Each structure stands twice: as C-alpha cells, then as structure tokens.
Coordinates of C-alpha atoms in Angstrom, one line a residue:
Chain A
M1 CA 0.0 0.0 0.0
R2 CA 2.8 2.4 0.8
V3 CA 4.4 4.2 -2.1
P4 CA 7.6 6.2 -2.0
F5 CA 7.0 9.8 -1.5
L6 CA 9.0 10.9 -4.5
A7 CA 6.8 8.8 -6.8
V8 CA 3.6 10.5 -5.8
L9 CA 5.1 14.0 -5.7
P10 CA 3.3 15.8 -8.5
W11 CA 6.2 17.2 -10.5
R12 CA 4.0 19.0 -12.9
S13 CA 2.3 20.8 -10.1
L14 CA 5.7 21.6 -8.6
L15 CA 6.6 23.3 -11.9
L16 CA 3.3 25.2 -12.0
A17 CA 3.8 26.2 -8.4
M18 CA 7.2 27.7 -9.2
V19 CA 5.6 29.7 -12.0
T20 CA 2.8 30.9 -9.7
L21 CA 5.3 32.0 -7.1
F22 CA 7.3 33.9 -9.7
G23 CA 4.0 35.5 -10.8
V24 CA 3.2 36.5 -7.3
A25 CA 6.6 38.0 -6.9
V26 CA 6.4 40.1 -10.1
V27 CA 2.8 41.3 -9.5
S28 CA 3.4 42.2 -5.9
F29 CA 6.7 43.9 -6.7
V30 CA 5.3 46.0 -9.5
L31 CA 2.1 46.9 -7.4
L32 CA 4.2 47.9 -4.4
R33 CA 6.4 50.2 -6.5
V34 CA 3.5 52.2 -7.8
V35 CA 2.2 52.8 -4.3
P36 CA 1.5 56.5 -3.7
G37 CA 3.8 57.6 -0.9
D38 CA 7.6 57.7 -0.9
P39 CA 9.3 55.1 1.4
I40 CA 12.3 57.5 1.7
A41 CA 10.1 60.3 2.9
M42 CA 9.3 58.2 6.0
M43 CA 12.9 57.6 6.8
I44 CA 14.5 61.0 6.6
S45 CA 14.9 63.4 9.4
P46 CA 13.2 66.8 8.9
G47 CA 16.4 68.7 8.2
A48 CA 17.7 66.5 5.4
S49 CA 18.9 68.3 2.2
P50 CA 17.8 67.2 -1.3
E51 CA 21.4 65.8 -1.7
D52 CA 20.9 63.6 1.4
I53 CA 17.6 62.3 0.0
M54 CA 19.2 61.5 -3.4
R55 CA 22.0 59.7 -1.7
L56 CA 19.6 57.7 0.5
R57 CA 17.5 56.9 -2.6
A58 CA 20.6 55.7 -4.5
S59 CA 21.7 53.6 -1.5
Y60 CA 18.4 51.7 -1.6
G61 CA 18.6 51.4 -5.4
L62 CA 15.3 53.4 -5.7
D63 CA 16.8 55.6 -8.5
R64 CA 16.8 52.7 -11.0
S65 CA 14.0 51.6 -13.2
I66 CA 11.4 49.1 -11.9
P67 CA 12.6 46.1 -14.1
V68 CA 16.2 46.7 -12.9
Q69 CA 15.1 47.0 -9.3
F70 CA 13.2 43.7 -9.7
V71 CA 16.2 41.8 -11.1
I72 CA 18.4 43.1 -8.3
W73 CA 15.7 42.3 -5.7
L74 CA 15.2 38.8 -7.2
G75 CA 18.9 38.1 -7.2
H76 CA 19.0 38.8 -3.5
A77 CA 15.6 37.1 -2.8
V78 CA 16.7 33.7 -4.1
T79 CA 19.5 33.7 -1.6
G80 CA 17.0 34.5 1.2
D81 CA 17.9 38.2 1.4
F82 CA 14.8 40.3 1.4
G83 CA 16.4 43.5 2.5
T84 CA 15.9 45.4 5.7
S85 CA 12.6 46.3 7.3
I86 CA 12.1 50.0 7.3
S87 CA 10.0 50.3 10.4
M88 CA 11.8 47.7 12.5
R89 CA 15.3 48.2 11.1
Q90 CA 16.0 44.5 11.1
D91 CA 16.7 42.0 8.4
V92 CA 13.4 41.0 6.8
M93 CA 14.2 37.3 6.6
H94 CA 15.4 37.3 10.2
L95 CA 12.2 38.9 11.4
I96 CA 10.0 36.5 9.5
A97 CA 12.0 33.4 10.5
G98 CA 11.7 34.5 14.1
R99 CA 7.9 34.7 13.9
L100 CA 7.1 31.8 11.6
P101 CA 7.4 29.0 14.2
A102 CA 4.7 30.6 16.3
T103 CA 2.3 30.7 13.4
T104 CA 3.2 27.2 12.3
E105 CA 2.5 25.7 15.7
L106 CA -0.8 27.7 16.0
T107 CA -2.1 26.6 12.6
L108 CA -1.1 22.9 13.1
L109 CA -2.8 22.8 16.5
A110 CA -5.9 24.4 14.9
L111 CA -5.8 21.9 12.0
V112 CA -5.8 19.0 14.5
I113 CA -8.7 20.5 16.5
A114 CA -10.6 21.0 13.3
L115 CA -10.0 17.5 12.0
V116 CA -11.0 15.9 15.4
L117 CA -14.1 18.1 15.7
G118 CA -15.2 17.8 12.1
I119 CA -14.6 14.1 11.7
G120 CA -16.1 13.4 15.1
T121 CA -19.3 15.3 14.5
A122 CA -19.7 13.9 11.0
V123 CA -19.4 10.3 12.2
L124 CA -21.6 11.0 15.2
S125 CA -24.4 12.5 13.1
T126 CA -24.1 9.6 10.6
L127 CA -24.4 7.0 13.4
S128 CA -27.1 8.7 15.4
R129 CA -30.6 7.4 14.8
R130 CA -32.2 10.2 16.8
K131 CA -33.6 13.0 14.8
L132 CA -32.9 15.5 17.6
V133 CA -29.1 14.8 17.6
G134 CA -29.0 15.1 13.8
A135 CA -31.0 18.4 13.8
A136 CA -28.8 19.8 16.6
I137 CA -25.6 19.0 14.8
E138 CA -27.1 20.4 11.5
N139 CA -28.1 23.7 13.0
G140 CA -24.9 24.1 14.9
N141 CA -23.0 23.4 11.7
G142 CA -25.0 26.1 9.9
I143 CA -24.0 28.7 12.5
L144 CA -20.4 27.6 12.5
L145 CA -20.3 28.0 8.7
A146 CA -21.7 31.5 8.9
V147 CA -19.6 32.9 11.8
P148 CA -16.0 33.9 10.9
D149 CA -12.9 33.3 13.1
F150 CA -12.7 37.0 13.9
V151 CA -16.0 36.8 15.8
W152 CA -15.1 33.5 17.5
A153 CA -11.8 34.9 18.7
L154 CA -13.4 38.0 20.3
T155 CA -16.2 35.9 21.8
F156 CA -13.6 33.6 23.4
V157 CA -11.8 36.7 24.8
V158 CA -15.0 37.8 26.5
L159 CA -16.1 34.4 27.7
F160 CA -12.9 32.8 28.9
G161 CA -10.6 35.8 29.3
V162 CA -12.8 38.3 31.0
A163 CA -16.1 36.9 32.2
W164 CA -14.6 33.7 33.5
Q165 CA -10.9 34.4 33.8
I166 CA -9.3 31.1 33.1
L167 CA -7.2 31.7 30.1
P168 CA -4.6 34.4 29.1
I169 CA -5.9 36.7 26.3
S170 CA -2.6 37.8 24.8
G171 CA 0.9 36.7 24.0
R172 CA 2.4 33.3 23.5
I173 CA 4.1 32.4 26.7
D174 CA 4.4 33.9 30.2
P175 CA 7.6 35.9 30.2
R176 CA 8.4 34.6 33.7
I177 CA 8.8 31.1 32.3
S178 CA 12.4 30.7 31.1
T179 CA 12.9 29.0 27.8
D180 CA 16.5 28.4 27.0
F181 CA 15.4 26.6 23.8
A182 CA 17.4 26.3 20.6
T183 CA 14.5 27.0 18.3
N184 CA 11.5 29.2 18.5
F185 CA 9.2 26.1 18.2
V186 CA 8.4 26.5 21.8
L187 CA 5.6 24.0 21.9
F188 CA 7.4 21.3 19.9
E189 CA 10.7 21.7 21.7
G190 CA 8.9 21.8 25.1
L191 CA 7.2 18.5 24.2
L192 CA 10.5 16.9 23.1
R193 CA 12.4 18.2 26.2
L194 CA 9.5 17.1 28.5
R195 CA 9.0 20.5 30.0
P196 CA 5.3 20.3 31.2
A197 CA 5.4 23.9 32.6
V198 CA 6.3 25.3 29.2
V199 CA 4.0 23.1 27.3
G200 CA 1.1 23.8 29.6
D201 CA 1.6 27.6 29.5
V202 CA 2.0 27.7 25.7
L203 CA -1.1 25.6 25.2
A204 CA -3.1 27.9 27.6
H205 CA -2.1 30.8 25.3
M206 CA -2.8 28.9 22.1
I207 CA -6.1 27.2 22.9
M208 CA -8.4 30.2 22.2
P209 CA -6.8 31.4 19.0
A210 CA -6.5 27.8 17.8
F211 CA -10.2 27.1 18.4
A212 CA -11.2 30.4 16.8
L213 CA -9.3 29.3 13.7
A214 CA -10.5 25.7 13.9
L215 CA -14.3 26.1 14.2
P216 CA -15.1 27.4 10.7
L217 CA -12.8 24.7 9.2
A218 CA -14.4 22.0 11.4
A219 CA -17.8 23.0 10.0
V220 CA -16.6 22.6 6.4
I221 CA -14.9 19.3 7.1
M222 CA -18.1 18.0 8.9
R223 CA -20.4 19.1 6.0
V224 CA -18.3 17.5 3.3
L225 CA -17.5 14.3 5.2
K226 CA -21.1 13.8 6.2
G227 CA -22.2 14.0 2.5
A228 CA -19.4 11.6 1.5
L229 CA -20.3 9.1 4.3
E230 CA -23.9 9.1 3.2
A231 CA -22.8 8.5 -0.4
E232 CA -20.4 5.7 0.5
G233 CA -23.1 4.1 2.7
Q234 CA -25.2 3.5 -0.4
Q235 CA -22.3 1.7 -2.2
D236 CA -22.6 -2.0 -2.8
Y237 CA -19.8 -2.9 -0.5
A238 CA -21.4 -1.1 2.4
L239 CA -24.8 -2.6 1.7
L240 CA -23.2 -6.1 1.5
A241 CA -21.5 -5.5 4.9
K242 CA -24.9 -4.5 6.2
I243 CA -26.5 -7.7 4.9
R244 CA -23.8 -9.7 6.5
G245 CA -25.0 -8.3 9.8
R246 CA -22.2 -5.9 10.6
S247 CA -23.2 -3.1 12.9
K248 CA -23.4 0.5 11.5
L249 CA -20.6 1.5 13.8
R250 CA -18.3 -1.2 12.3
I251 CA -19.2 -0.5 8.7
T252 CA -18.6 3.2 9.2
L253 CA -15.3 2.9 11.0
Q254 CA -13.9 0.0 9.0
E255 CA -15.3 0.5 5.6
T256 CA -16.9 3.8 4.5
L257 CA -14.9 6.3 6.6
R258 CA -11.6 5.5 4.8
N259 CA -13.1 6.1 1.3
A260 CA -15.1 9.2 2.5
L261 CA -12.0 10.8 3.8
V262 CA -10.5 11.2 0.3
P263 CA -12.7 14.0 -1.0
T264 CA -12.7 15.5 2.5
L265 CA -9.0 15.7 2.6
A266 CA -8.8 17.4 -0.8
L267 CA -11.1 20.1 0.5
T268 CA -9.5 20.4 3.9
G269 CA -6.3 21.3 2.1
V270 CA -7.8 24.3 0.3
Q271 CA -9.6 25.4 3.4
F272 CA -6.4 25.1 5.4
T273 CA -4.8 27.7 3.3
F274 CA -7.8 30.0 4.1
M275 CA -7.2 29.3 7.7
F276 CA -3.6 30.3 7.4
G277 CA -5.0 33.6 6.0
G278 CA -7.2 33.8 9.1
T279 CA -4.2 33.9 11.3
V280 CA -3.6 37.5 10.3
I281 CA -6.6 38.8 12.2
V282 CA -6.7 36.1 15.0
E283 CA -3.1 36.7 15.9
R284 CA -3.8 40.4 16.1
I285 CA -6.7 39.9 18.5
F286 CA -4.6 37.7 20.8
S287 CA -1.4 39.8 20.3
Y288 CA 0.1 36.5 19.3
P289 CA 3.7 37.0 17.9
G290 CA 3.3 35.3 14.6
I291 CA 3.7 36.4 10.9
G292 CA 0.0 37.4 10.7
N293 CA 0.4 40.0 13.3
L294 CA 3.7 41.1 11.7
A295 CA 1.8 41.5 8.3
I296 CA -0.7 43.9 9.8
D297 CA 2.1 46.0 11.4
A298 CA 3.9 46.0 8.1
V299 CA 0.9 47.3 6.2
I300 CA 0.1 49.9 8.9
N301 CA 3.7 51.2 8.7
R302 CA 3.8 50.9 4.9
D303 CA 7.0 48.9 5.4
L304 CA 7.5 47.8 1.7
P305 CA 10.4 45.4 2.1
L306 CA 8.6 43.6 4.9
I307 CA 5.3 43.4 3.0
Q308 CA 7.1 42.1 0.0
G309 CA 8.9 39.4 2.0
L310 CA 5.7 38.4 3.8
I311 CA 3.7 38.1 0.6
L312 CA 6.2 35.7 -0.8
V313 CA 6.4 33.7 2.4
F314 CA 2.6 33.5 2.5
G315 CA 2.6 32.5 -1.1
L316 CA 5.2 29.9 -0.6
I317 CA 3.2 28.4 2.4
F318 CA 0.0 28.3 0.3
I319 CA 1.8 26.5 -2.5
L320 CA 3.5 24.0 -0.1
I321 CA 0.2 23.1 1.5
N322 CA -1.4 22.5 -1.9
L323 CA 1.5 20.3 -3.0
A324 CA 1.4 18.3 0.3
V325 CA -2.4 17.8 -0.2
E326 CA -1.9 16.7 -3.7
A327 CA 0.8 14.2 -2.7
S328 CA -1.1 12.8 0.2
F329 CA -4.2 12.6 -2.0
A330 CA -2.4 10.4 -4.5
M331 CA -1.2 8.2 -1.6
L332 CA -4.7 7.7 -0.3
N333 CA -6.3 7.1 -3.7
P334 CA -4.3 4.7 -5.9
R335 CA -6.5 5.5 -8.9
L336 CA -4.9 8.9 -9.1
R337 CA -1.3 7.6 -9.1
H338 CA 0.1 8.3 -12.5
G339 CA 3.1 6.5 -13.8
Chain B
M1 CA -21.9 15.5 -3.4
V2 CA -18.8 17.4 -2.6
E3 CA -19.9 20.3 -4.5
R4 CA -23.2 20.5 -2.7
A5 CA -21.4 20.5 0.6
L6 CA -20.3 24.1 0.3
P7 CA -22.9 26.8 0.6
E8 CA -21.6 28.9 -2.2
A9 CA -21.3 26.0 -4.6
S10 CA -24.7 24.5 -3.8
V11 CA -26.5 27.5 -5.1
S12 CA -25.7 26.5 -8.6
S13 CA -27.6 23.2 -8.8
A14 CA -31.0 24.9 -8.8
P15 CA -33.3 24.2 -11.7
I16 CA -34.8 27.7 -11.7
A17 CA -37.9 26.7 -13.6
G18 CA -39.1 25.0 -10.4
A19 CA -39.5 28.3 -8.7
A20 CA -42.3 29.4 -11.0
P21 CA -45.3 27.7 -9.4
R22 CA -44.4 29.4 -6.1
R23 CA -45.0 32.9 -7.5
G24 CA -48.1 35.0 -6.8
A25 CA -50.6 34.2 -4.1
S26 CA -48.5 31.4 -2.7
I27 CA -45.5 33.6 -1.9
W28 CA -46.8 34.2 1.6
S29 CA -47.2 30.6 2.4
A30 CA -43.8 30.0 0.9
L31 CA -42.4 32.6 3.2
L32 CA -44.2 31.0 6.2
A33 CA -42.5 27.7 5.3
E34 CA -39.1 29.5 5.6
P35 CA -39.6 31.7 8.7
R36 CA -36.0 32.6 9.0
V37 CA -36.2 34.6 5.8
V38 CA -38.9 36.7 7.5
I39 CA -36.9 37.0 10.8
A40 CA -33.5 37.7 9.2
G41 CA -35.0 40.0 6.6
G42 CA -37.0 41.9 9.3
F43 CA -33.9 42.4 11.4
L44 CA -31.9 43.7 8.5
V45 CA -34.7 46.1 7.5
L46 CA -34.8 47.5 11.0
L47 CA -31.0 47.8 10.9
A48 CA -31.1 49.6 7.6
L49 CA -33.8 52.0 8.9
A50 CA -31.8 52.8 12.0
A51 CA -28.7 53.5 9.8
I52 CA -30.6 55.7 7.4
F53 CA -32.4 57.7 10.1
A54 CA -29.4 57.6 12.5
P55 CA -29.5 61.4 13.2
L56 CA -33.1 61.1 14.4
I57 CA -32.8 57.8 16.3
A58 CA -29.4 58.1 18.0
P59 CA -29.9 59.5 21.5
H60 CA -26.6 61.4 21.4
N61 CA -24.0 62.8 19.0
P62 CA -21.7 59.8 18.4
L63 CA -18.6 62.0 18.4
E64 CA -19.5 64.1 21.4
Q65 CA -17.0 63.5 24.2
D66 CA -17.6 64.1 27.9
L67 CA -14.8 62.9 30.0
M68 CA -16.9 63.3 33.1
L69 CA -19.1 60.5 31.8
N70 CA -16.4 58.1 30.6
T71 CA -16.9 54.3 30.8
L72 CA -20.4 54.5 32.1
P73 CA -21.9 51.0 32.3
P74 CA -25.2 50.0 30.6
A75 CA -28.4 51.3 32.1
W76 CA -29.2 48.3 34.1
V77 CA -25.9 48.1 35.9
D78 CA -25.0 50.0 39.1
G79 CA -23.4 53.3 38.5
A80 CA -25.2 53.9 35.2
E81 CA -26.4 57.3 34.0
P82 CA -30.0 57.4 32.6
G83 CA -30.0 58.3 28.9
Y84 CA -26.9 56.2 28.1
L85 CA -28.7 52.9 27.5
L86 CA -25.6 50.8 26.6
G87 CA -23.1 52.9 28.5
T88 CA -20.2 55.0 27.2
D89 CA -16.7 54.4 26.0
S90 CA -13.4 55.7 27.5
L91 CA -14.0 59.2 26.1
G92 CA -17.6 59.4 27.3
R93 CA -19.2 58.9 23.9
D94 CA -22.6 57.1 23.9
L95 CA -22.1 53.5 22.8
L96 CA -25.6 53.0 21.4
S97 CA -25.3 56.1 19.1
R98 CA -21.9 55.0 17.9
M99 CA -23.3 51.5 17.1
I100 CA -26.1 53.1 15.1
Y101 CA -23.8 55.3 13.1
G102 CA -21.4 52.4 12.7
G103 CA -24.2 50.6 10.9
R104 CA -24.1 53.3 8.2
V105 CA -20.5 52.3 7.3
A106 CA -21.2 48.6 7.6
L107 CA -24.4 48.6 5.4
T108 CA -22.9 51.0 2.9
V109 CA -19.9 48.7 2.3
A110 CA -22.2 45.7 2.3
L111 CA -24.6 47.1 -0.3
V112 CA -22.1 48.9 -2.6
A113 CA -19.4 46.1 -2.5
A114 CA -21.9 43.3 -3.0
F115 CA -23.8 44.9 -5.9
A116 CA -20.6 46.0 -7.6
A117 CA -19.0 42.5 -7.3
G118 CA -22.4 41.0 -8.3
L119 CA -22.6 43.2 -11.4
I120 CA -19.1 42.5 -12.6
G121 CA -19.3 38.8 -11.8
T122 CA -22.8 38.3 -13.4
V123 CA -22.0 40.2 -16.6
L124 CA -18.7 38.3 -17.1
G125 CA -20.4 35.0 -16.2
L126 CA -23.3 35.6 -18.6
L127 CA -21.0 36.4 -21.5
A128 CA -18.6 33.5 -20.8
G129 CA -21.5 31.0 -20.4
F130 CA -23.5 32.2 -23.4
F131 CA -20.9 33.0 -26.0
G132 CA -18.3 30.4 -25.1
G133 CA -15.2 30.4 -27.3
W134 CA -12.4 32.8 -26.5
I135 CA -14.5 34.8 -24.1
D136 CA -15.2 31.8 -22.0
A137 CA -11.6 30.7 -22.2
A138 CA -10.4 34.2 -21.1
V139 CA -12.9 34.5 -18.2
S140 CA -12.2 30.9 -17.0
R141 CA -8.5 31.5 -17.0
L142 CA -9.0 34.7 -15.1
I143 CA -11.0 32.9 -12.4
D144 CA -8.4 30.2 -12.1
I145 CA -5.7 32.8 -11.6
W146 CA -7.8 34.6 -9.0
M147 CA -8.5 31.3 -7.1
A148 CA -4.8 30.5 -7.0
F149 CA -4.2 33.9 -5.3
P150 CA -5.1 33.5 -1.7
P151 CA -7.7 36.1 -0.6
V152 CA -5.7 37.3 2.4
L153 CA -2.6 37.9 0.3
L154 CA -4.7 39.8 -2.2
S155 CA -6.4 42.0 0.5
I156 CA -3.1 42.8 2.2
L157 CA -1.6 43.8 -1.1
L158 CA -4.6 45.8 -2.1
V159 CA -4.8 47.8 1.1
A160 CA -1.0 48.3 1.0
V161 CA -1.3 49.7 -2.6
I162 CA -4.5 51.7 -2.6
G163 CA -4.3 52.9 1.0
T164 CA -7.0 53.0 3.6
G165 CA -10.5 54.5 3.4
L166 CA -14.1 53.5 2.6
T167 CA -13.4 53.3 -1.2
S168 CA -10.4 51.1 -0.7
V169 CA -12.4 48.7 1.5
I170 CA -15.2 48.4 -1.1
L171 CA -12.7 48.1 -3.9
A172 CA -10.8 45.3 -2.1
I173 CA -14.0 43.3 -1.6
V174 CA -15.1 43.8 -5.2
V175 CA -11.7 42.8 -6.6
I176 CA -11.5 39.7 -4.5
D177 CA -15.1 38.5 -4.6
W178 CA -16.4 39.0 -8.1
T179 CA -15.4 35.4 -8.9
R180 CA -18.0 34.1 -6.4
F181 CA -20.7 35.4 -8.7
C182 CA -18.9 34.7 -12.0
R183 CA -18.4 31.0 -11.4
V184 CA -22.0 30.3 -10.5
V185 CA -23.6 32.5 -13.1
R186 CA -21.3 31.1 -15.8
S187 CA -22.3 27.5 -15.1
E188 CA -26.0 28.4 -14.7
T189 CA -25.9 30.2 -18.1
L190 CA -24.4 27.2 -19.7
Q191 CA -27.3 25.1 -18.4
Q192 CA -29.9 27.6 -19.4
A193 CA -28.5 28.1 -22.9
R194 CA -29.2 24.4 -23.6
M195 CA -32.9 24.7 -22.8
D196 CA -35.7 24.6 -25.3
Y197 CA -37.0 28.1 -24.7
V198 CA -33.6 29.4 -25.9
D199 CA -33.8 27.3 -29.1
A200 CA -37.4 28.6 -29.6
A201 CA -36.2 32.2 -29.3
V202 CA -33.4 31.5 -31.8
V203 CA -36.0 30.1 -34.3
L204 CA -38.2 33.2 -33.8
G205 CA -35.2 35.3 -34.9
T206 CA -34.6 37.0 -31.5
S207 CA -31.2 38.6 -31.4
R208 CA -28.5 36.9 -29.2
W209 CA -28.1 39.9 -26.9
R210 CA -31.9 40.0 -26.4
I211 CA -32.0 36.3 -25.6
L212 CA -29.2 36.7 -23.1
F213 CA -30.5 39.7 -21.2
V214 CA -34.3 39.4 -21.7
E215 CA -34.8 35.6 -21.8
I216 CA -32.0 34.1 -19.8
L217 CA -31.0 36.7 -17.2
P218 CA -34.4 36.8 -15.4
N219 CA -34.1 33.1 -14.8
L220 CA -30.8 33.6 -13.1
L221 CA -31.9 36.5 -10.9
P222 CA -33.0 34.3 -7.9
V223 CA -29.5 32.7 -7.8
V224 CA -27.9 36.1 -8.0
V225 CA -30.1 37.5 -5.2
V226 CA -29.0 34.6 -2.9
L227 CA -25.4 35.2 -3.7
L228 CA -25.9 38.9 -3.1
S229 CA -27.3 38.2 0.4
L230 CA -24.3 35.9 1.3
E231 CA -21.9 38.4 -0.1
M232 CA -23.2 41.2 2.0
G233 CA -22.6 39.1 5.1
I234 CA -19.0 38.6 3.9
A235 CA -18.6 42.3 3.2
V236 CA -19.8 43.3 6.7
I237 CA -17.1 41.0 8.1
V238 CA -14.3 42.3 5.9
E239 CA -15.2 45.9 6.8
A240 CA -15.3 45.0 10.5
V241 CA -11.9 43.2 10.3
L242 CA -10.3 46.1 8.4
S243 CA -11.6 48.7 10.7
F244 CA -10.6 46.6 13.7
V245 CA -7.0 46.8 12.6
G246 CA -7.3 50.4 11.6
L247 CA -7.2 50.0 7.9
S248 CA -10.7 51.1 7.1
V249 CA -12.2 54.6 7.3
S250 CA -10.6 57.4 9.4
S251 CA -10.8 57.0 13.1
D252 CA -13.3 59.9 13.7
M253 CA -16.0 57.9 12.0
P254 CA -17.5 55.2 14.2
T255 CA -17.4 51.7 12.8
W256 CA -18.3 48.4 14.4
G257 CA -14.8 47.1 13.9
G258 CA -13.3 50.3 15.4
L259 CA -15.6 50.0 18.4
I260 CA -14.6 46.4 18.9
A261 CA -10.9 47.3 18.7
E262 CA -11.5 50.0 21.3
G263 CA -13.4 47.6 23.5
R264 CA -10.6 45.1 23.2
Q265 CA -8.2 47.7 24.6
I266 CA -10.3 48.5 27.7
I267 CA -11.9 45.0 28.1
Y268 CA -11.1 44.8 31.8
Q269 CA -12.5 48.2 32.6
A270 CA -15.6 48.3 30.3
W271 CA -16.6 45.0 28.8
W272 CA -19.7 46.5 27.2
V273 CA -17.7 48.5 24.6
L274 CA -16.6 45.2 23.1
V275 CA -19.6 43.0 23.8
F276 CA -22.5 45.0 22.3
P277 CA -20.9 45.8 19.0
L278 CA -19.7 42.2 18.8
V279 CA -23.2 40.9 19.4
L280 CA -24.6 43.3 16.7
L281 CA -21.9 42.2 14.2
F282 CA -22.7 38.5 15.0
A283 CA -26.4 39.1 14.5
T284 CA -26.0 41.0 11.3
V285 CA -23.6 38.4 9.7
L286 CA -25.9 35.6 10.8
A287 CA -29.0 37.4 9.4
F288 CA -27.4 37.9 6.0
N289 CA -26.4 34.3 6.0
Q290 CA -29.7 32.9 7.1
L291 CA -31.5 35.2 4.6
G292 CA -29.4 33.9 1.8
D293 CA -29.8 30.3 2.9
G294 CA -33.5 30.7 3.3
L295 CA -33.9 32.3 -0.1
R296 CA -31.9 29.5 -1.6
R297 CA -34.3 27.0 -0.2
L298 CA -37.2 29.0 -1.5
V299 CA -35.9 29.2 -5.1
D300 CA -34.5 25.6 -5.0
P301 CA -37.3 23.0 -4.3
V302 CA -34.8 20.2 -4.8
L303 CA -33.0 21.1 -1.6
L304 CA -36.3 20.9 0.3
R305 CA -36.4 17.1 0.1

C-alpha cells in the first residue's frame, strides 16, 4: 500500500507552483512600486537636504527603473535576502524566520482540532438514529459555517478571558517562564524536552486562537465528510456488509470512513490555506507573535520590504500546502497515481 | 456530493424553472415555510432604517466627548447614568449612538461592494457561459488565476497599494469576490442556454443579446439574489476586520470594527464597549447568511427534500 513519497510527488504541479510563485513576486513587486507615498520620505529626518535624499535613494537602489530593481531584488531574494525592514530596522528574513514558528504551531494545532471536531461530529451524526441529535448538529453546523474566526476569537476573549478568567488573552508564553530553547518552536521543543510547565503555559495561550481558527474549518470538514459518508453508505460494499450483519458502527469505522475521507482531505487542504490567512486577524486579536500579526504591522507602517517578503512567504506556504495535499491525496487514492 | 457541501457552490444546482409555481398568491405561504427569511429580513430592514435615520434615532451625537461621563456601564448596571442605554466608551461617547452610526458604514460597504461584485461577476459569467469560445476561455483562465491567489494575500496587497478608506475597502472586496458570482452565473448560463426556450427564441429570430439579457438573465436572478445576500454578510465581516486593525475609514467615523478594537483595549474596565458591537456584528452576519440560505431553499425546491 505504501508508495515512496517521490513517486507521488506531483512534479507537474511543482513546476506550476514555481511559475505561480514567480508571478506573485512580479505582481506584488510592481504593485508595491506604484504605491503612492515615498518610502524614503518616512525615513529621513526633517532637516535633510535634497542631496541627502538623493544619496539615500541611491543607496536603496530606488533611483533605478522598476525592471532593474526587480532583477536586483530577485537576485537577493533567491539567496534569502529580502532586505531590511524600514519600520523595525532589522533583516526581513530574520524577522519572518523568528515569527514563523509561532504561526506554524498555531495553525497545526488548529488543524488537529478542526479534524477531530469535524470528523467526530460527522461520524456522530451519521451513526445517530435520533432526529434530535442530527438536527442539533445540522443547526450548529449552519451557525459555525456562517460565523468567521474573527467573531469567535473575540467571543472567546470575552467568555474565557474576562467573564470567566481562566485563560490568558494575549501573548504566546508567560515571560516569567524561562525558555532556553534552541529553536522558536516553543511547543514542539517543550514536548521533546519534556517540560510540562512550558507546554502547559504555551497551550493555555494557544487554545483560544486555535479554536477560533478551527471552528469554521471544522464546520466545512463536517459538512463534506457527512455527505461523503452518506454516499459511501449507499455503495454495494457497504450494503453487503450490512446484509452480512455488521453493525453500522463497524461499517462506518472499518469500511466507509476511509473512502469518504479522500474527498474531505482534498477540500481540507484548500480550506487550510484559508485558515492560514485567518491567522492575520486572529493573531492580532490575541497579540500572538506570529507572521500574521507582523503582516498587519507591516501594512500599517507601509513597510514595503517587509510586506514584499511576507507576501512571498505566505505565497510559498500556500503552495507548499497545496503540494502536500496533492501528494497525500495520491497516496490515499491509488487510482490517481500516474506512472 | 462534494460540490453541494459548500454553501456557495450549492446555489448552482438549482433548476430555476421549479420556482415558477411558487409565485403570486403562494408567496406568503412559501415565506411561512421558511420563517428565517422573515426573521432575518425583518432584522436587516430594522438595521437599515436605524442607519438611514441615524440622526433622528441616535440619542446622542456619536462624536460628542464628555470625560466626566467616561466608561459608564449599561443602564441596568449600578453606577449607570440614565440616557446612556448601553453605556459610554473611554472618552464618554454614547455607545448606542456609535453603534447606530457604525451601521451606516457597515451597510454602505455591504450594499455597494456586494452589488458591484455581483454586477461584474454576473455580466462576465453571462458572457462566458453564453458566447463560449475565447470569451469563456479568457474568463475561466482569469477565475483560475484569481482562485490561486489566496484572498488574504490579495487583500493585504490591495490595502497596501491603494491605501485606507471606505473606497479602498469596497474596492478590495469587489476585486477579491467578483469570482463568487462569476463562477455560479457562468455554469447556470451554460445550463440555461441548452434549454428549449432558448432554441425557440433563436428560431423566432430573437437577437442573441436579447436572448441573453431578456430571456436568460431573469431566470438567473433568484440565484444572484441569494449570492448577493451571502456576499453582503462577507462584506460586513471584511469591513469590520479592516476597521478593527485600523485599515478602514478614518478614526473619527464610528465603525463596528473600530468600536470592537477600542473595547478590546479596555476590556477589563468596560466590557460593554466590546460585547454590544460584537453581538450586533454577530447578529448581522448571521442574518445575511440565514436570509441567503432561506432564499436559496425558496428558489430551489430540490433542496427541500
């Protein structure tokens, strides 16, 4: 059943992905250069002479034409050099690399929560014979589909941060807890090093933003999986199993769930990229130090190098997720495996 | 099955002809069968009236500051001041009045953005679905490119490029969301174009443009109305999110997102500044969504199974 990962890796998609990423780079670069407002004007001190401005402009390469600027920028970008952030006066790549682990941990936790909730409720509503349970799940699902992560995040702040003060509403870890970790993957490294105090505190900070991100995704997973489970339940093999006297629970868990998960997974991948987008606002609400929060600061400060770097990093993440989904899709469904 | 699972995709599978017998006298009984259309629609009408007549309805000037009256709690809590029903914010401005005026921005964005996105998407979808050929190829390619571009990325880029303000917010929503209409309308037009009445019109010598806009378009309107309702809900959220992070209208104009952001700052001193606007936003988004969903069921008898 297992196939080597390289064999299922969709090379054609990989090539397309590279083209897409290049397109994103070109479009964002050109758009950001036609922005009204001079980045230099924000950097100079009030007493600067025109010569100073010219010198500064030349030192940033802003006196060249846009195509030339792009080629220079691209040459640096492929080596991981995205320039220096204007508002934070730090290396862009360094800034993003420092924030990325926090966002990665948050979205992965949210994905796990969404999968457990979505698959759990879908199986539950398929198995349940009671109309009341089905209707309750259906209505709850309708609300979850309608309400965005933004609203959930703030609702959690009010409920569990203020009304019933059991969870911290901002940050990633209590500053009093010392972490002498090698990486910024505080949760993962805490787990590996068996540091329950760190893991517990990080989880307490992450649980609300993760749930806010997870709920809309869980609703989509549940809706798709439930439909797929119903369709699979009508297939010959499922009916045969039923005739042979297998219980509905066994048929669902052993036979139909596996097949129904294939279309669900495909859609989860797409929705997961949307969830990654949702981190922008949810991280803001919880003052969570990830790249989403950084992106908003960058836009507010009109920090062009940082915006440019973030757009590419976001684009790269979206593309990687789609590739991973395609590869795992082929692994689960042998019919899609092409020679 | 997978397609039906998503609310926006499921709109497309409606055989529109089925809606015909429900017209006329039976419209009231149809509405009774779908009470949430009445409830959600009624709520939104009230909201719109409050926004339009805000200067008459709002008990106070939403911008008037009175530092002596700062962070007053809602009227039913100890320490409240009569006349400030939902309390005041940190500058002593009346929260209820600010929420009513905030509704103006929210509903303006919802209406203008949804209709503009709907207009562009519907026209392109009609042309692509009806004429096919290179028009269809071009529009379909455009949609593919748009779908590959994650919406967040696009909105960050747009706001960074065109700057903040009401027009930018509306423009960002239109630029990102016209595809929602275009995809559905295109596939619906494809289906309609194959129907007998279109052939009959061709035989009668009706011009192609007339067939498209006089014969086919009316049959698509129910679907477009459903999409409009859903899109308005999305637009309200986007506006709230952008004003929450301070990328919407200028700060002297009350917005729901702006109120929520302020409430988030002083959450431990004055919970009401966050809670009431949040509840209103929640109700509005849910109302648009339930209205769209209810309308979809009204025009799509297949889903009523």
